[in-house]
Coordinates of C-alpha atoms in Angstrom, one line a residue:
Chain A
E12 CA 166.0 145.9 148.0
V13 CA 162.3 146.2 147.8
Q14 CA 161.1 149.1 145.9
L15 CA 157.6 150.5 144.6
V16 CA 157.7 153.2 142.3
E17 CA 154.5 155.1 141.5
S18 CA 154.0 157.1 138.4
G19 CA 151.3 158.7 136.0
G20 CA 149.8 161.2 138.4
G21 CA 149.4 164.9 137.3
L22 CA 146.7 167.5 136.6
V23 CA 143.5 166.6 135.3
Q24 CA 140.0 168.1 134.8
P25 CA 137.0 167.2 136.5
G26 CA 135.4 164.2 134.8
G27 CA 138.6 163.3 133.1
S28 CA 140.7 159.9 133.4
L29 CA 144.1 159.0 134.7
R30 CA 145.8 155.6 135.0
L31 CA 148.3 155.2 137.8
S32 CA 151.3 152.6 137.8
C33 CA 153.4 151.1 140.4
A34 CA 156.3 149.2 139.2
A35 CA 157.7 146.5 141.9
S36 CA 161.0 145.3 142.2
G37 CA 163.0 143.2 145.0
F38 CA 160.5 140.9 145.7
T39 CA 158.1 138.1 144.3
F40 CA 155.4 140.5 143.3
S41 CA 153.1 137.8 142.3
S42 CA 153.0 136.3 145.8
Y43 CA 151.4 139.5 147.4
W44 CA 148.1 141.4 147.9
M45 CA 148.4 144.8 146.6
H46 CA 146.7 148.2 147.9
W47 CA 146.3 151.8 147.0
V48 CA 146.2 154.4 149.6
R49 CA 145.4 158.0 149.2
Q50 CA 146.6 161.2 151.1
A51 CA 144.6 164.4 150.4
P52 CA 146.7 167.4 150.9
G53 CA 147.3 167.9 154.7
K54 CA 144.9 165.0 155.5
G55 CA 145.4 161.6 156.8
L56 CA 145.3 158.3 155.1
V57 CA 142.4 156.9 153.3
W58 CA 142.3 153.2 151.8
V59 CA 141.4 153.1 148.4
S60 CA 141.5 149.7 146.8
R61 CA 143.2 146.2 146.9
I62 CA 143.9 143.2 144.7
N63 CA 144.6 139.7 145.3
S64 CA 147.9 138.0 144.4
D65 CA 146.5 136.9 140.9
G66 CA 144.2 139.6 140.3
S67 CA 141.0 137.4 140.4
S68 CA 139.5 139.5 143.4
T69 CA 139.4 143.1 144.0
S70 CA 138.0 145.2 146.3
Y71 CA 137.3 149.1 146.5
A72 CA 136.3 152.0 149.0
D73 CA 132.6 153.2 148.4
S74 CA 134.0 156.9 147.3
V75 CA 135.5 155.1 144.2
K76 CA 133.4 152.3 143.6
G77 CA 132.3 152.1 140.0
R78 CA 134.8 155.1 139.1
F79 CA 138.3 153.3 139.8
T80 CA 139.4 150.1 138.6
I81 CA 142.4 148.3 140.2
S82 CA 144.5 145.7 138.2
R83 CA 147.8 144.1 137.8
D84 CA 150.3 142.3 135.4
N85 CA 152.4 140.0 137.1
A86 CA 154.3 139.4 133.9
K87 CA 155.5 143.1 134.4
N88 CA 155.6 143.5 138.1
T89 CA 153.4 146.4 137.8
L90 CA 150.2 147.4 139.6
Y91 CA 147.7 149.9 138.2
L92 CA 144.7 152.0 139.2
Q93 CA 142.7 153.4 136.5
M94 CA 140.7 156.4 137.6
N95 CA 137.7 157.6 135.7
S96 CA 135.1 160.5 136.2
L97 CA 137.8 162.2 138.3
R98 CA 136.3 164.6 141.2
A99 CA 138.2 167.4 143.0
E100 CA 137.9 165.5 146.3
D101 CA 139.9 162.8 144.4
T102 CA 143.2 165.3 144.9
A103 CA 145.6 163.5 146.7
V104 CA 148.8 161.7 146.6
Y105 CA 148.3 158.0 146.0
Y106 CA 150.6 155.4 147.4
C107 CA 150.8 151.7 146.3
A108 CA 151.5 149.4 149.3
M109 CA 152.4 145.6 149.7
R110 CA 150.3 143.9 152.0
S111 CA 152.4 141.9 154.4
E112 CA 151.8 141.6 158.0
G113 CA 150.2 145.2 157.5
Y114 CA 151.5 147.2 154.7
R115 CA 155.1 146.4 155.0
E116 CA 156.3 148.3 151.9
W117 CA 155.2 151.7 150.4
G118 CA 156.0 153.6 147.4
Q119 CA 156.9 157.6 147.4
G120 CA 153.3 158.4 146.2
T121 CA 152.2 160.2 143.2
L122 CA 150.2 163.4 143.0
V123 CA 146.8 163.7 141.4
T124 CA 145.1 167.1 140.9
V125 CA 141.9 167.4 139.9
S126 CA 140.9 171.1 138.9
S127 CA 139.9 173.0 136.0
Chain B
E3 CA 133.0 149.7 158.4
I4 CA 135.2 149.7 161.6
V5 CA 135.9 153.2 162.5
L6 CA 139.3 154.0 164.3
T7 CA 139.3 156.9 166.8
Q8 CA 142.7 158.2 167.7
S9 CA 143.5 160.0 170.8
P10 CA 145.0 162.7 171.4
G11 CA 145.2 164.6 168.3
T12 CA 148.5 166.0 169.1
L13 CA 151.1 165.2 171.8
S14 CA 153.8 167.7 172.7
L15 CA 156.6 166.0 174.7
S16 CA 160.3 166.6 175.7
P17 CA 163.1 164.4 174.6
G18 CA 163.3 161.3 177.1
E19 CA 159.5 161.4 178.2
R20 CA 157.1 158.5 177.6
A21 CA 154.3 158.8 174.7
T22 CA 151.3 156.8 174.8
L23 CA 149.2 156.8 171.6
S24 CA 145.6 155.6 171.9
C25 CA 143.6 154.0 169.0
R26 CA 140.0 152.8 169.8
A27 CA 137.8 150.9 167.3
S28 CA 134.1 150.9 166.7
Q29 CA 133.9 146.9 166.8
S30 CA 136.6 144.3 167.7
V31 CA 139.5 144.0 165.5
S32 CA 139.6 140.4 164.1
S33 CA 142.9 138.6 164.5
N34 CA 144.7 141.5 166.1
Y35 CA 145.1 142.9 162.2
L36 CA 146.0 146.2 164.1
A37 CA 149.0 148.1 162.6
W38 CA 150.9 151.5 163.3
Y39 CA 152.5 153.6 161.0
Q40 CA 154.9 156.6 161.3
Q41 CA 154.7 159.4 158.7
K42 CA 157.5 161.9 158.9
P43 CA 156.9 165.1 157.0
G44 CA 157.3 165.0 153.2
Q45 CA 157.8 161.1 153.3
A46 CA 155.5 157.9 152.8
P47 CA 154.3 156.1 155.8
R48 CA 156.3 153.6 157.5
L49 CA 155.1 150.4 158.9
V50 CA 156.0 150.5 162.9
I51 CA 153.9 147.6 164.4
F52 CA 151.9 144.9 163.0
G53 CA 149.7 142.3 164.6
A54 CA 148.8 144.9 167.4
S55 CA 152.4 144.2 169.3
S56 CA 154.9 142.8 166.7
R57 CA 157.7 145.3 165.8
A58 CA 158.3 145.8 161.9
T59 CA 162.0 145.5 160.7
G60 CA 164.3 148.2 162.0
I61 CA 161.9 149.8 164.5
P62 CA 163.9 150.4 167.9
D63 CA 162.5 148.5 170.7
R64 CA 161.6 151.9 172.5
L65 CA 158.8 151.9 170.2
S66 CA 155.7 149.1 171.3
G67 CA 152.3 148.2 170.6
S68 CA 149.8 146.5 172.9
G69 CA 146.2 145.7 173.1
S70 CA 143.6 143.7 171.7
G71 CA 139.8 143.7 170.6
T72 CA 138.8 147.4 170.5
D73 CA 141.5 149.0 172.3
F74 CA 145.3 149.4 171.2
T75 CA 148.2 151.5 172.2
L76 CA 151.3 152.4 170.8
T77 CA 154.0 153.5 173.5
I78 CA 157.4 155.5 172.8
S79 CA 159.2 154.9 176.0
R80 CA 162.0 157.4 175.8
L81 CA 161.1 160.1 173.0
E82 CA 163.8 161.1 170.6
P83 CA 163.9 164.2 168.3
E84 CA 163.7 161.7 165.4
D85 CA 160.2 160.7 166.5
L86 CA 158.8 163.7 165.5
A87 CA 155.9 162.4 163.0
V88 CA 152.2 161.9 162.5
Y89 CA 151.3 158.3 163.8
Y90 CA 148.3 156.1 162.2
C91 CA 146.8 152.9 163.4
Q92 CA 145.0 150.8 160.8
Q93 CA 143.2 147.6 160.9
Y94 CA 144.1 145.7 158.0
G95 CA 141.2 143.1 157.6
T96 CA 138.8 142.7 154.8
S97 CA 137.7 146.3 154.2
P98 CA 140.8 148.3 155.9
T99 CA 140.5 151.7 157.7
F100 CA 142.8 154.0 159.2
G101 CA 142.6 156.2 162.2
Q102 CA 142.9 160.1 161.7
G103 CA 146.3 160.3 163.1
T104 CA 148.1 161.5 166.2
K105 CA 150.8 164.2 165.7
V106 CA 153.9 163.9 167.9
E107 CA 155.5 167.1 168.6
I108 CA 159.1 167.1 170.3
K109 CA 159.0 170.4 172.8

């Protein structure tokens, strides 16, 4: 069974940092591009970032470029999102997703709240 | 950036009725990299349709996708109570974007 389990969310002050993790199991993690998508409370889905299968190529939404860094450890079957200089507007549930004919698999999400 | 505009914002129908959800792109979606997701309250999104018209695993055949270029449609042929959800379209090309969602309510 494919599983994606996010962790690392929580309450952080504006300007602070947080690192999210997404532990993958049940599939060959190293073969798939992975994405982060976020959803602010009561709002729609917004794409955040993606990384290719071997980690050599990344891409970011303009709203997080220069502040967030996506990475992966294929030996540990884990995807990461390092978030720096956090702002109130970054408050959201963050989902990791596996890209295969669309986003075939999603995690349950982890909530990040940026507030003083 | 490709902007996706979904309509209507909310659809309120009775069980057994047909639901038609629209997704219009600001420019042509390459290779029909167009997907639809279903998100039920408190849950993560679930892939329903990929490649504009291919049904994902486990999705009942009363849900279907169609369209190409800039105009896409998700159709639920006979609405059931379990279809209560917000549906999002997405283009999953180079810089992915989502539509703002259509909420399907059951009368």
